[in-house]
Structures are given as C-alpha cells and as structure tokens.
Short mmCIF file of C-alpha atoms in Angstrom, two decimals:
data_model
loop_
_atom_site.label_atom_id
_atom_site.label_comp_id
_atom_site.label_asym_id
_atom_site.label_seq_id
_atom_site.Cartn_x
_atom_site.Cartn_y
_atom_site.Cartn_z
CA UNK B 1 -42.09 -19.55 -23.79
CA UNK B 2 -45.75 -18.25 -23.33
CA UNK B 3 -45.62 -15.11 -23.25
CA UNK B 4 -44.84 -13.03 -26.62
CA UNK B 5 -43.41 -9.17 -26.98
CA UNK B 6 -42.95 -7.04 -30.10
CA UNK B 7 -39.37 -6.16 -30.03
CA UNK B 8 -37.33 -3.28 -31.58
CA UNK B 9 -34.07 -2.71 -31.08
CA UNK B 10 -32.51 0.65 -32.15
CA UNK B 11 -28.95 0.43 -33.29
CA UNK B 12 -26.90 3.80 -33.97
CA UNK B 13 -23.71 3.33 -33.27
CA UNK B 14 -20.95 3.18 -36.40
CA UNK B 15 -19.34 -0.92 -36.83
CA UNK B 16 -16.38 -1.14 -35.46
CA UNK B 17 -15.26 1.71 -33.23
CA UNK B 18 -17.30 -0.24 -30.51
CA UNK B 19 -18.35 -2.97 -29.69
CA UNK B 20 -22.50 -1.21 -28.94
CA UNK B 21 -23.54 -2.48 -33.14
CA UNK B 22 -22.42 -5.56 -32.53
CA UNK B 23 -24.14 -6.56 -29.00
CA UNK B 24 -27.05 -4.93 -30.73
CA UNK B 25 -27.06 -7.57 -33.60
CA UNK B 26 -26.57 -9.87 -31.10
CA UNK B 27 -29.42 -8.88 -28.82
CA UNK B 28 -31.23 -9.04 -32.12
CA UNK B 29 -29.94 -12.67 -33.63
CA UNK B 30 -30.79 -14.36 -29.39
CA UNK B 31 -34.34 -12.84 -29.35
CA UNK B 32 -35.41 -14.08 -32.44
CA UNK B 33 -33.72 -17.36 -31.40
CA UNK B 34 -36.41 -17.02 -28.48
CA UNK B 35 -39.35 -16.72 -31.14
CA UNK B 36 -40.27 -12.98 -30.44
CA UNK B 37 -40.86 -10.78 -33.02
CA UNK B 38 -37.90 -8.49 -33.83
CA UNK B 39 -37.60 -5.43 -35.83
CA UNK B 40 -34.05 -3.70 -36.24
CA UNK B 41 -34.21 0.32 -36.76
CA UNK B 42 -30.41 2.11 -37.82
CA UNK B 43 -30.42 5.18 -36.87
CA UNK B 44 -27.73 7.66 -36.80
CA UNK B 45 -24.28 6.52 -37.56
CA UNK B 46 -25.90 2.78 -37.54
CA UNK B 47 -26.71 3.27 -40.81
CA UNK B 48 -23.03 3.18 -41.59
CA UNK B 49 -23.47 -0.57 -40.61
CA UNK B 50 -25.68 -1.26 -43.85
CA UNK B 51 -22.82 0.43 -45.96
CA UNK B 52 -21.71 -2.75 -48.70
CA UNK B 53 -17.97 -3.17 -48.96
CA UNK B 54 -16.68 -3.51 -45.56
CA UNK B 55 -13.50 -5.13 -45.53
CA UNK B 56 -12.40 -5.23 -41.70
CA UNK B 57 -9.69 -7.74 -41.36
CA UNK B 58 -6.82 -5.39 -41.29
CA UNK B 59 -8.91 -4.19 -37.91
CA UNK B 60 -8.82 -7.76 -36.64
CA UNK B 61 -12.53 -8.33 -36.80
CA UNK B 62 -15.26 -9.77 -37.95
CA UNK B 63 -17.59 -8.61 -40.92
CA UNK B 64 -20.27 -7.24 -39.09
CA UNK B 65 -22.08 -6.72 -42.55
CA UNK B 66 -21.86 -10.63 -43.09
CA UNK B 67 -23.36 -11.30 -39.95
CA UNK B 68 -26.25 -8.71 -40.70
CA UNK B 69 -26.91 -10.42 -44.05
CA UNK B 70 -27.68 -13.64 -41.96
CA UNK B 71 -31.04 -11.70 -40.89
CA UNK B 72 -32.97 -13.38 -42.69
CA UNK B 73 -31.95 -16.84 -42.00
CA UNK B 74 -33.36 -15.73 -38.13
CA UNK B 75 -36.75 -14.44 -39.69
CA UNK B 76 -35.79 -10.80 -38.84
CA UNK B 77 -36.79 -9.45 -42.09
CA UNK B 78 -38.33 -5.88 -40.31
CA UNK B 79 -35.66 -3.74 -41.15
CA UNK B 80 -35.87 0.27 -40.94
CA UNK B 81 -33.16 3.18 -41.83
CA UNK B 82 -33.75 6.37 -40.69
CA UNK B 83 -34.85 8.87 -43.85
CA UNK B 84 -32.78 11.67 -41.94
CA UNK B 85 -29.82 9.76 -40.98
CA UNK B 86 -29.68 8.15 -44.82
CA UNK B 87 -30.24 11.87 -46.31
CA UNK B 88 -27.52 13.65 -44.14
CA UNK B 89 -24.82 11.04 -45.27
CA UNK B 90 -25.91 11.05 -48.88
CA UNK B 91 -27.14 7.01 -49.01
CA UNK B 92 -29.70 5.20 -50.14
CA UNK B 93 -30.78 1.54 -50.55
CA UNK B 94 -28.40 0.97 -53.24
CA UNK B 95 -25.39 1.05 -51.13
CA UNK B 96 -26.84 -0.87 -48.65
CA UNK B 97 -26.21 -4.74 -48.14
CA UNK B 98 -29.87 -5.41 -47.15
CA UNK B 99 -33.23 -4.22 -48.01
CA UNK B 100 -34.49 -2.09 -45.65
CA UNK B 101 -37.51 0.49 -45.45
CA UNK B 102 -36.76 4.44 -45.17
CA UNK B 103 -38.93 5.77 -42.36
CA UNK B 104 -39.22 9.40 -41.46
CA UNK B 105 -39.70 10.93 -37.87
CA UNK B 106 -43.40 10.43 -38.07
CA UNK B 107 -42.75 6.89 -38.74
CA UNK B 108 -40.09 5.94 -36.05
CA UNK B 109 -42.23 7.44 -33.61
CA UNK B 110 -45.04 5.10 -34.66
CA UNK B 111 -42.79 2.46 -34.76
CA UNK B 112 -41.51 2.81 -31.43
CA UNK B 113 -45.37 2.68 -30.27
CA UNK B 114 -46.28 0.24 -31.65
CA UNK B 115 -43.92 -2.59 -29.95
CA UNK B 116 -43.40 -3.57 -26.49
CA UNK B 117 -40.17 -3.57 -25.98
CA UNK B 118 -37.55 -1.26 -27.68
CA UNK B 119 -33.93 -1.39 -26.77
CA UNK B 120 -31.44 1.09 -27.92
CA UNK B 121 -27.46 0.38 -28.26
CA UNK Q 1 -44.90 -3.88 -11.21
CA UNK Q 2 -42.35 -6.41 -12.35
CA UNK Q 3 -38.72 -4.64 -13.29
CA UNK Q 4 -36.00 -5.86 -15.32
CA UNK Q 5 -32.92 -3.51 -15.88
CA UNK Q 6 -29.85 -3.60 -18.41
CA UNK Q 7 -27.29 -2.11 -17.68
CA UNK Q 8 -24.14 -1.08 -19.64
CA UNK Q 9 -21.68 0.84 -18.02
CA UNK Q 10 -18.78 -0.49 -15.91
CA UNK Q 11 -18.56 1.19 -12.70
CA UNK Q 12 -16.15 4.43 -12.34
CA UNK Q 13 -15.79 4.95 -15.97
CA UNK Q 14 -19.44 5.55 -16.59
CA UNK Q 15 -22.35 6.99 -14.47
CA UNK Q 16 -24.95 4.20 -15.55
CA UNK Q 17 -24.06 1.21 -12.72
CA UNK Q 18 -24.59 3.67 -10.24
CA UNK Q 19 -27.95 5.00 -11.86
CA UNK Q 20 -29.32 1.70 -12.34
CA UNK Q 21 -28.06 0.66 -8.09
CA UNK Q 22 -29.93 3.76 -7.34
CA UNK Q 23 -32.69 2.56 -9.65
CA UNK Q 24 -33.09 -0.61 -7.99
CA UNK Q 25 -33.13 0.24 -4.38
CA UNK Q 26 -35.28 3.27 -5.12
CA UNK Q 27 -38.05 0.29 -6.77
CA UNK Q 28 -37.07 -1.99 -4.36
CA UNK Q 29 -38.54 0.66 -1.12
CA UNK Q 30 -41.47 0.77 -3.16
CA UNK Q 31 -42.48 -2.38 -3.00
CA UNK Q 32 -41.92 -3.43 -6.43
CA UNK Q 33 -40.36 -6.85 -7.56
CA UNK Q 34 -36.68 -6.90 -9.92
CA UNK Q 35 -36.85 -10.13 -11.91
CA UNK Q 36 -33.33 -9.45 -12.83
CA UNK Q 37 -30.65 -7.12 -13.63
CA UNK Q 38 -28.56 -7.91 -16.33
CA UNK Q 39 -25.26 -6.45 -16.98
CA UNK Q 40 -23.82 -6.21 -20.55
CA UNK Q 41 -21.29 -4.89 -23.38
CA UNK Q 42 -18.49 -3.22 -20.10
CA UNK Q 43 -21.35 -3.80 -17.54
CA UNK Q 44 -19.42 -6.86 -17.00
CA UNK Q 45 -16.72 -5.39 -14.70
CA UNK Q 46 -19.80 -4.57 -12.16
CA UNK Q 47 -19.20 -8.34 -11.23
CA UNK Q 48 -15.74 -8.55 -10.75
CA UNK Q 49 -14.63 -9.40 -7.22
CA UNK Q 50 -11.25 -7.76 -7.49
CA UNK Q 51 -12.61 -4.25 -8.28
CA UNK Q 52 -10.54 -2.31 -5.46
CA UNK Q 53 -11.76 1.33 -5.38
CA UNK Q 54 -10.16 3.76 -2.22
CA UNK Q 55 -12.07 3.60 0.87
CA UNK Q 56 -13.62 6.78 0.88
CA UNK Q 57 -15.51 5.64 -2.59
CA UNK Q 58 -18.67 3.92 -3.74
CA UNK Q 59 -17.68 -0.09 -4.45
CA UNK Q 60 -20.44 -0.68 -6.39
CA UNK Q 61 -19.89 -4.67 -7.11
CA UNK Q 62 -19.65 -5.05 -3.36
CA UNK Q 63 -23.46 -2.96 -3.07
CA UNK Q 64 -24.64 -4.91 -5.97
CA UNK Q 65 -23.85 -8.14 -4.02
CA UNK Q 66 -25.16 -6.84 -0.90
CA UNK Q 67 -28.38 -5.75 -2.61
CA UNK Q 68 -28.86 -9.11 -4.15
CA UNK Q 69 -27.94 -10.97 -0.34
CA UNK Q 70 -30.57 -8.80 0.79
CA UNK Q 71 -33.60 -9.27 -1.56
CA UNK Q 72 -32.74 -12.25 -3.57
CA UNK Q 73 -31.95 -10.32 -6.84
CA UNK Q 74 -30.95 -12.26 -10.03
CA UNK Q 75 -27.56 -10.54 -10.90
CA UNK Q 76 -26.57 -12.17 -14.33
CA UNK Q 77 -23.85 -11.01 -16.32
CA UNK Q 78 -23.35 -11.53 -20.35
CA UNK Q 79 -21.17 -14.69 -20.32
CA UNK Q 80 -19.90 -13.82 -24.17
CA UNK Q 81 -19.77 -10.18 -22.80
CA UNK Q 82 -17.96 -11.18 -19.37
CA UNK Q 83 -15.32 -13.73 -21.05
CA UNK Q 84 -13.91 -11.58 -23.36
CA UNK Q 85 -13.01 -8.64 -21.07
CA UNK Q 86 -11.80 -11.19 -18.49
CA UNK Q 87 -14.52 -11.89 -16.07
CA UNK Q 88 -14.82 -15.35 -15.61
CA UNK Q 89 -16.14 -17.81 -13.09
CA UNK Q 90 -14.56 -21.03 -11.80
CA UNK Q 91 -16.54 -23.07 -14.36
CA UNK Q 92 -15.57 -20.69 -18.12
CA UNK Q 93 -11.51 -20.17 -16.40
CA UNK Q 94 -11.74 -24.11 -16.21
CA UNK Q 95 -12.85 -23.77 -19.89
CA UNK Q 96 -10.58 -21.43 -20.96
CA UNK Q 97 -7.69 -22.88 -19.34
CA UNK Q 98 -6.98 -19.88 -17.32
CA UNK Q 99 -5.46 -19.56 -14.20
CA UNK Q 100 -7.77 -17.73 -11.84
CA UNK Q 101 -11.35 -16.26 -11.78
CA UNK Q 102 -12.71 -13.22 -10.58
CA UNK Q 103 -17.11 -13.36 -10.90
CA UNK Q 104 -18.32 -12.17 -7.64
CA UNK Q 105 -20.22 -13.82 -5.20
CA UNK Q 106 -24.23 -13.23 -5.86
CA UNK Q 107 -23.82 -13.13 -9.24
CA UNK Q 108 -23.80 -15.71 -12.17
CA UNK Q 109 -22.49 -15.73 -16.18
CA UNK Q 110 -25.54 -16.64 -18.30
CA UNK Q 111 -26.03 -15.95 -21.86
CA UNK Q 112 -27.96 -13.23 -23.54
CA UNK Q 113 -31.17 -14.96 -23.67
CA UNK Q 114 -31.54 -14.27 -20.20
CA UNK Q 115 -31.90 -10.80 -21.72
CA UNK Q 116 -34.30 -11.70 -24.09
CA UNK Q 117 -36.03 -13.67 -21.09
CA UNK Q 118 -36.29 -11.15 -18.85
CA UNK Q 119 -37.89 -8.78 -21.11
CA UNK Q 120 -40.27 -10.96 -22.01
CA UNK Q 121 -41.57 -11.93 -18.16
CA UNK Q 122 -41.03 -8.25 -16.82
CA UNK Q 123 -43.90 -5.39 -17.07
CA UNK Q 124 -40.96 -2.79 -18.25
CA UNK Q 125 -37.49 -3.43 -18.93
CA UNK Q 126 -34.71 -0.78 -18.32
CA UNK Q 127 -32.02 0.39 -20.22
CA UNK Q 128 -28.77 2.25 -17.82
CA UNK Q 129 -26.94 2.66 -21.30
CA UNK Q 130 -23.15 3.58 -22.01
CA UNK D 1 -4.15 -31.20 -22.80
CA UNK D 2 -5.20 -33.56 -25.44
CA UNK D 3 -4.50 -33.99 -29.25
CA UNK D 4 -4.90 -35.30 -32.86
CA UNK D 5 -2.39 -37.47 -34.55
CA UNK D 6 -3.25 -36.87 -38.06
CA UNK D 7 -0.47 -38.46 -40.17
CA UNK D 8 2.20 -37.95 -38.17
CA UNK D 9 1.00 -34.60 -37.72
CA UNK D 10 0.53 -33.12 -34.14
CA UNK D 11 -3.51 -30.95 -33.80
CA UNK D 12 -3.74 -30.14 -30.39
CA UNK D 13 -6.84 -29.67 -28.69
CA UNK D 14 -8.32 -27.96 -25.82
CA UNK D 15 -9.41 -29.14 -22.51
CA UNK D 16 -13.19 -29.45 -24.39
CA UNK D 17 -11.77 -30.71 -27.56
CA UNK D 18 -12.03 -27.74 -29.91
CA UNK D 19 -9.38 -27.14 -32.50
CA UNK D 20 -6.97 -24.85 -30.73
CA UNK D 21 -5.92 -23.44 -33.98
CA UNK D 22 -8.75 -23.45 -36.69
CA UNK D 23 -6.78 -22.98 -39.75
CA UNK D 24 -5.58 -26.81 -38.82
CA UNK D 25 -8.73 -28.24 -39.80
CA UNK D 26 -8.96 -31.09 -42.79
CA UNK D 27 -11.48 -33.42 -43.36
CA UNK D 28 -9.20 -35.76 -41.78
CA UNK D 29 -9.37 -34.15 -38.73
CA UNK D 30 -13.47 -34.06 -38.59
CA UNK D 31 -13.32 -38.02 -38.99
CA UNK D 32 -10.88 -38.60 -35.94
CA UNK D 33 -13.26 -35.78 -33.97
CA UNK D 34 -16.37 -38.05 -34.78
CA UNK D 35 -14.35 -40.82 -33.96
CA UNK D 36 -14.07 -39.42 -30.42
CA UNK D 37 -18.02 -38.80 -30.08
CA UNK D 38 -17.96 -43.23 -31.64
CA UNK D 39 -19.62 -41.21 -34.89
CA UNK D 40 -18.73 -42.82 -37.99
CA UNK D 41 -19.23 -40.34 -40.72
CA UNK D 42 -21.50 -40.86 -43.70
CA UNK D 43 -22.60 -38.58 -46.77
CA UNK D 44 -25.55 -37.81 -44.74
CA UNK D 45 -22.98 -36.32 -42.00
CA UNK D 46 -20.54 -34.58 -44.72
CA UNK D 47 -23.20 -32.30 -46.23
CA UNK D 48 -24.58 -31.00 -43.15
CA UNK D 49 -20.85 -29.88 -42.07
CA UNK D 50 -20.48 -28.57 -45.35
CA UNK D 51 -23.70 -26.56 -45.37
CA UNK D 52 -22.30 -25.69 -41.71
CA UNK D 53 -18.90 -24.49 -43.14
CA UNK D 54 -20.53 -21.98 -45.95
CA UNK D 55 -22.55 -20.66 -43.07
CA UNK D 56 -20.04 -19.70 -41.12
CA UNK D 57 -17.64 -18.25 -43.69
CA UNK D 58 -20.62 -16.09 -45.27
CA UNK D 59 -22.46 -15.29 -42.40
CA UNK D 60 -18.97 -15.00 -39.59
CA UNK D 61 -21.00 -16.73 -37.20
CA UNK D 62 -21.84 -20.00 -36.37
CA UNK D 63 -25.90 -20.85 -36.48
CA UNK D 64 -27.91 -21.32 -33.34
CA UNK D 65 -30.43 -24.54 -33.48
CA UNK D 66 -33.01 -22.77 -35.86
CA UNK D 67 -30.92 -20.88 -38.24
CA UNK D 68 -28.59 -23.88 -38.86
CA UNK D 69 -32.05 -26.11 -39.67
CA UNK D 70 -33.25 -23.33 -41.87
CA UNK D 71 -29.87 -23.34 -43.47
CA UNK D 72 -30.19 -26.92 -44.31
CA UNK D 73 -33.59 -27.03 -45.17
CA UNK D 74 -32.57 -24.21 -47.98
CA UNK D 75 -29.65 -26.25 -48.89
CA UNK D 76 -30.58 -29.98 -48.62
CA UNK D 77 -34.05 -29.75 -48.95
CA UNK D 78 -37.00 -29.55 -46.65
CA UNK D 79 -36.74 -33.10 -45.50
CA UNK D 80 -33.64 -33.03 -43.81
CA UNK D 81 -33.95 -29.13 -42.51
CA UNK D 82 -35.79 -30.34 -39.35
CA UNK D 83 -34.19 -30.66 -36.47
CA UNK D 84 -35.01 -34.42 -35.53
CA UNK D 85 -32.88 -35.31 -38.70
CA UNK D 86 -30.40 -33.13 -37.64
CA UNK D 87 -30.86 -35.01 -34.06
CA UNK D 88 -29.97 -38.08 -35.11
CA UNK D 89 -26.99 -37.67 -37.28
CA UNK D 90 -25.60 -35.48 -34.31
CA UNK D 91 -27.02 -36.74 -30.86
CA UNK D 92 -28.03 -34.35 -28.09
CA UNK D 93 -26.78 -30.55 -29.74
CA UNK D 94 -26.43 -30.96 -33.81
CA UNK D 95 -25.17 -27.15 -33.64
CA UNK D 96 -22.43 -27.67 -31.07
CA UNK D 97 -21.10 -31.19 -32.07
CA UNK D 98 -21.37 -30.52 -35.83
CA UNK D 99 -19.83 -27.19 -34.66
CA UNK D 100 -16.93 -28.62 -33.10
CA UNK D 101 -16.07 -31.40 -36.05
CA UNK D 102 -16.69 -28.67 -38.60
CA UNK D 103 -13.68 -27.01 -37.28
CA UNK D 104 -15.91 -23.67 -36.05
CA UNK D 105 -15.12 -22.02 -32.99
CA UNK D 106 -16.22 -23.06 -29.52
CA UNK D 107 -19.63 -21.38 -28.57
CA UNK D 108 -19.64 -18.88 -25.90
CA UNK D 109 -22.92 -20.53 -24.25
CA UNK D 110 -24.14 -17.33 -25.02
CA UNK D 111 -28.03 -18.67 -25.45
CA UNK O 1 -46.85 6.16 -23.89
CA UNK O 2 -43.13 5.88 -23.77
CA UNK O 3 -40.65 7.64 -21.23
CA UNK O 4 -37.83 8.23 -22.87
CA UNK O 5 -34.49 9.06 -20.99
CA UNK O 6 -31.03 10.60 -22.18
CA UNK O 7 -27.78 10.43 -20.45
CA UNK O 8 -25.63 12.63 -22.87
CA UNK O 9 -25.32 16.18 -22.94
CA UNK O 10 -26.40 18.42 -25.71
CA UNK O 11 -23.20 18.75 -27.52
CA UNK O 12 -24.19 15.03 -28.80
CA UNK O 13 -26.52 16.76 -31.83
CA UNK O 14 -27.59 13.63 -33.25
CA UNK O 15 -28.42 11.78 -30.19
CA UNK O 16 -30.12 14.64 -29.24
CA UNK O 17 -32.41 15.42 -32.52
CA UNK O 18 -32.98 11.69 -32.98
CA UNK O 19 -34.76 11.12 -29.64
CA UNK O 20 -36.30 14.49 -30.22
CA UNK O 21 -37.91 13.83 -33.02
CA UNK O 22 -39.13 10.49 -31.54
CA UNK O 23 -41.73 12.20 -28.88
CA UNK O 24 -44.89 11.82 -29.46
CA UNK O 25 -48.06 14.03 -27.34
CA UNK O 26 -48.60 12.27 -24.04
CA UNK O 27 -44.58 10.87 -23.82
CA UNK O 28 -42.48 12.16 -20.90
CA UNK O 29 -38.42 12.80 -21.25
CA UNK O 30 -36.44 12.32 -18.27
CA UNK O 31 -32.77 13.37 -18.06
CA UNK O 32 -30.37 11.87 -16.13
CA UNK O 33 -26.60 12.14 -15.75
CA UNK O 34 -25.00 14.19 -18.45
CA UNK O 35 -28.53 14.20 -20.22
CA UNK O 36 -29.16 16.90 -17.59
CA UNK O 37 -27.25 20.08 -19.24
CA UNK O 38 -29.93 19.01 -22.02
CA UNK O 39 -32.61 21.37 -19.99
CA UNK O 40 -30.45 24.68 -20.16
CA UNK O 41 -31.23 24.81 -23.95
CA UNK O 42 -33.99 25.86 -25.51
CA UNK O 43 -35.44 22.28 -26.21
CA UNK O 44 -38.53 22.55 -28.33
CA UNK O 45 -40.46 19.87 -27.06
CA UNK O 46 -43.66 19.19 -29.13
CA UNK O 47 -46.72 19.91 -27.49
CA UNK O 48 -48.00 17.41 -24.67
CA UNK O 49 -44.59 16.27 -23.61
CA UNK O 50 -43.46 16.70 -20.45
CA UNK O 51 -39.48 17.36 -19.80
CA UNK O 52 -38.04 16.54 -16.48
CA UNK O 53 -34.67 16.29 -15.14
CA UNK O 54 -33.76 13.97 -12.26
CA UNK O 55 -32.57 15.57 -8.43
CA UNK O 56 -29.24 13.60 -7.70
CA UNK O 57 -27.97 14.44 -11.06
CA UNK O 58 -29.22 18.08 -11.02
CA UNK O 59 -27.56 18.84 -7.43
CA UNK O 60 -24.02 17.34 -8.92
CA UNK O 61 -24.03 19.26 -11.31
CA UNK O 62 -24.89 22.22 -9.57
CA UNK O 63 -27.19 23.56 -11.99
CA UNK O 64 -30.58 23.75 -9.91
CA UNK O 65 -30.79 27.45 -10.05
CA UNK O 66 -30.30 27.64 -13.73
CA UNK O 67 -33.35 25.09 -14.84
CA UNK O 68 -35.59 26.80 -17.25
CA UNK O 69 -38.80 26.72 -15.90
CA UNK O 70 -40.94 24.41 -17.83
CA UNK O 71 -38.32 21.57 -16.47
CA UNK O 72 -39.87 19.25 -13.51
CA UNK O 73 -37.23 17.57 -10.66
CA UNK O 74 -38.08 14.10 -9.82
CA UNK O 75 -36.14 12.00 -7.33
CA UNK O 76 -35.63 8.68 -8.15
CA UNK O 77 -38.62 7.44 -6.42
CA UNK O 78 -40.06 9.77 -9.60
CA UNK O 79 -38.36 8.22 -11.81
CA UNK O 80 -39.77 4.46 -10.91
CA UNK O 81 -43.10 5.96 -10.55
CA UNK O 82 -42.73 7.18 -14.11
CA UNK O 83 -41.47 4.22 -15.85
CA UNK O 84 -45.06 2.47 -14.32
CA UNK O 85 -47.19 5.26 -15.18
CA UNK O 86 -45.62 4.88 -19.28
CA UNK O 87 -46.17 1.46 -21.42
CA UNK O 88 -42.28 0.98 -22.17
CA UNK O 89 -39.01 2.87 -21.54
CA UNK O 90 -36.60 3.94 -24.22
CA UNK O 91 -32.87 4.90 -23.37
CA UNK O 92 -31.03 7.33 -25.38
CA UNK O 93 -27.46 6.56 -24.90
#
C-alpha cells in the first residue's frame, strides 16, 4: 500500500465480558499485517487485559493474554498503560504479561496527537 | 474530504447505526465522498435482510441499502464479526454448511483489513461506537 | 461430506477439508491431508507444521503470512523464515495449507 | 487537533475522566446520544476547548432548556463540518 498512517488504538474494555478487547487486538494484529505503524494504549478496565494468570477455559474462550503476548511477533512493540488506570487498581508492570510504558494524562494526550489515526474499543 | 465510518452498534439495541446513517447522509448533502462504511463487533446485524422492525419504525438495513443504491456506498461488514453472530452470505453458509443466508443486498462480508484499508485511503475515519 | 480413513478409523471432514473435530488430528492425518494437495511430506515440511503447532497453542491464534515467517525465521533460522521458502514447500498460501494439515482451525478470511 | 465525541452519560466515571483528561487547548468535544446528559454537569473543560452537544440528540432528550450555557448545539451538518475542521476523530464509547 502507498500510503502510511500512525495508528493507535485505545483498548479499555475488561477480557472477556465482551467481545470490544478482543476486536481491538484484532484491529491491532490486521493493521500491522497491513505494515502501518501500530501502538496499543489500555486504558481503564483494559488494563485488566495485561493482568498474568488468566485461565479462561472454564468461560469457553480463548486466552486473550496469549494472543497479546504474540505482539511482538507482529512488530507491535508500542505498548502504553494508563498511570491512573494502573494506580487506581493497585498494578504495576510486574503483574503484567508484557512490557509496557506507564503514561500519565499529559502523555496520552500527546500520544493521541501525535498519530493519525486512533481508534477506541 | 474523503470519509470512512465504523460503526458498532446493531440497530434497535444501540443508538450508533442510526448516528452513523444520519452521519452519512448529512456528509453525503455536503458534497463529500464515503469511501466506505464498515460495520463491526454487533454492527453486523445492520446487514441482515431479515431484520423485521413494525411499520411505524426506522428499518435501518433497508435505509442503509437504499443509501448505498443511491450513491454507490461500499457497505462491508466484518466477515469474522458477521459469521459468528449468524450473518452470512450465500458464499460463507456454503462454507459453513448452513442452510440459509441472510447478508443484504448492497452489502458484502470482507475481512478487517478493509478496516485497516479504509483508514488508511480516507482523510478522517469515524468511530459510531457501542 | 468427505473423510479420512486413517487405520480403519473414520476423520470426517468438511465441505473445504478442515478437520471437523481438531482434537482428531495425528501426524497420520497431516500425511493423508498433503496427500490430497499431491504433497509428499519431507523434514523440511514437518518442522514448519511443528513451528506452526507451538504457535498456535502459545499464541491461540493461528499466524497471518508475516508473523508465521517471523516465527520460522526465529525458530529455523533466517534462511528458511522468508516467505519464498515457505512458498515452495506450501504452494500458493503456506499459512492456510500448512494451516489446514497442521490440524488448526479454518481461517475466517478475515484479512 | 482532535474532536473527540462521547456517547455515554455521566454516570460512566471512568469513561468520562479518561476522555477528559485527554483534551488538549484547541480540541473540540461533541456529545451525542447518551453523551448528551454529560453537559448538565459541571464539566471542567481545560481552557481552549470547546464543548458542544449535538440537536437531534438534545431535542430527544428533551433537555434543551436545561444546557448550561457555555454548551454549543450543532446539527449534524455541524458535526461533519467539525470532524473536517479537526486532524482526526476520537470516539469515547
């Protein structure tokens, strides 16, 4: 494709309640298929996403963690937790499946600015 | 200015089909160009051809085709999206092995990359979320 | 509706030839899937379904074109993670036919 | 410059705070279906933002005559012109 856009898509919804983290993920996974550059902020309840020891099969679904430890293996290695969202559920990176880098308000706004694109689920 | 619009919602359980119709025609009578409207996650069911609301209410799939008839829109629906909440065309229930299929006329099951396409070619893509 | 004879034992297919029941898969049933396609499988074949097998049980997906080379390349070494390797041990889509003989579950044509 | 629109009303907090917190001087935030009960709170927008609240939604809702006044009404020919006049739209949902 020609053409190139920044792309950032915002995902705060909870796994499983819904299906909104996982078409987000998805969104994510097909865009970077299409060589654009994609960054992933969880905000919100999408931090709970990040949270290590998921075990969903007594829901009858899939990991969603797994499939967000395959982020690198699309070149999506922007990842960004909101500082708030982490702070109000008492988290940080070590329960977390993924790197990721803690932004505060300042810093999501800038990050929204600075890409073309941003798509929330 | 070059539109592309996601939208989210199914119609009647959710405002945001009928935000995003309203959207449309609204850029439409401006003179604008829609490179394509792409309906995801329960925006699925705005394709349906069996959606039977009473008379006296909006039937939003049938305005969505009509709108498309009229201008030439690009109505694509999330094929992963549309098969699992049982929207299929004649092609996927022929995959599937099921017995009948429902996608309405004017509008087509593609996969999300048409997403990721259409952002990419339109000035600003929007979001009618759910 | 079309199936397997594997032993004496029935796998049925579907109308595409994906394993209607993926638990049923052996490597007995990848070689009479490549046998289908006229593929006769080598070691060359074998360790690309493998690496395609680990991916989808660790990642719960199965790869698109460019994950699945990267995948490869990580596993197998940068010579054979390219896709005109991939290519020609698996004509026309490497990630759908490997997909279907590595016993993953039928895309949604979702790209 | 982003427009930013909501569709929830204020009892979602978070929703609420997050996109909030996300405006920057010079973005616009334009509420639309439920999003419109948003403008009979307080908001505290920062400075340079502009808040406005879209007609068809406003007249369901009945709530015209209650609209603080620092809220604008655009119809949805507003609303297109708005999503030209900003570099990208975000959705809060």
């Amino acid at each position: 494709m020609s053409k190139s856009k920044s792309f950032l898509i915002i995902s705060r919804r909870p796994p499983y309640g819904s299906s909104h983290a996982r078409d987000a993920l998805d969104t994510a996974l097909t865009t970077a298929v299409f060589e654009q550059p994609v960054a992933i902020l969880f905000q919100g309840d999408g931090v709970y996403q990040l949270l290590s020891g998921q075990e969903p099969g007594g829901v009858r679904q899939k990991n969603l963690s797994a499939t967000l430890s395959a982020l690198p293996m699309y070149d999506i290695d922007r990842l960004y937790v909101c500082a708030r969202a982490m702070a109000q559920r008492g988290l940080d990176q070590n329960d977390l499946v993924l790197p990721v880098e803690v932004l505060d308000d300042a810093g999501i706004a800038g990050l929204i600015r600075n890409h073309d694109v941003v798509m929330n689920f | 200015m070059i539109f592309s619009l996601l939208v989210y919602g199914a119609p009647h359980s959710h405002q945001a089909a009928e935000s995003a119709y309203r959207f449309a025609v609204s850029a439409l009578n401006q003179g604008h160009g829609i490179h394509r409207i792409f309906f995801y996650g329960d925006g699925v069911h705005n394709g349906s051809a069996l959606a039977s609301p009473p008379q006296d209410e909006c039937d939003l799939p049938a305005r969505w085709q009509a709108l498309a008839e009229q201008h030439e829109l690009d109505l694509v629906v999330c094929i992963a999206a549309a098969v699992r909440r049982g929207v299929l065309d004649a092609n996927e229930a022929l995959r599937y092995e099921k017995p009948a299929h429902n996608l309405r006329a004017g509008f087509e099951l593609s996969g999300l990359g048409q997403l990721a396409e259409a952002a990419i070619q339109s000035d600003r893509l929007i979001t009618f979320g759910a | 509706m079309t199936s397997l004879d594997i032993d004496g034992q029935l796998i049925e297919l579907d109308n595409e030839g994906y394993l209607r029941d993926l638990e049923q898969w052996t490597p007995a049933v990848a070689e009479a899937l490549a046998g289908q396609e006229q593929l006769a499988l080598t070691d060359a074949h074998w360790e690309v379904i493998e690496v395609l097998r680990d991916f989808y049980h660790t990642f719960e997906h199965a790869p698109a074109m460019r994950p699945l080379v990267k995948a490869v390349a990580q596993r197998l070494g940068p010579e054979k993670g390219r896709s005109i390797y991939l290519m020609k041990l698996f004509p026309e889509s490497p990630a759908k036919v490997a997909a279907r003989l590595a016993g993953l579950p039928k895309p949604t044509n979702c790209l | 410059m982003t427009l930013h629109t909501l569709n929830r009303p204020p009892s979602d907090r978070a929703l609420l705070t997050d996109c909030l917190a996300a405006l920057l001087a010079d973005d616009t935030l334009l509420l639309l279906e439920d999003g419109v009960y948003c403008a009979l709170e307080s908001l505290s927008l920062p400075t340079g933002v502009r808040c406005v609240a879209l007609a068809a939604d406003v007249e369901a809702r009945g709530i015209g005559s209650r609209l603080p006044a620092g809220i604008e009404v655009v119809d949805d020919a507003g609303f297109v012109e708005l999503c030209c006049r900003n570099d990208r739209v975000l959705s809060w949902f």
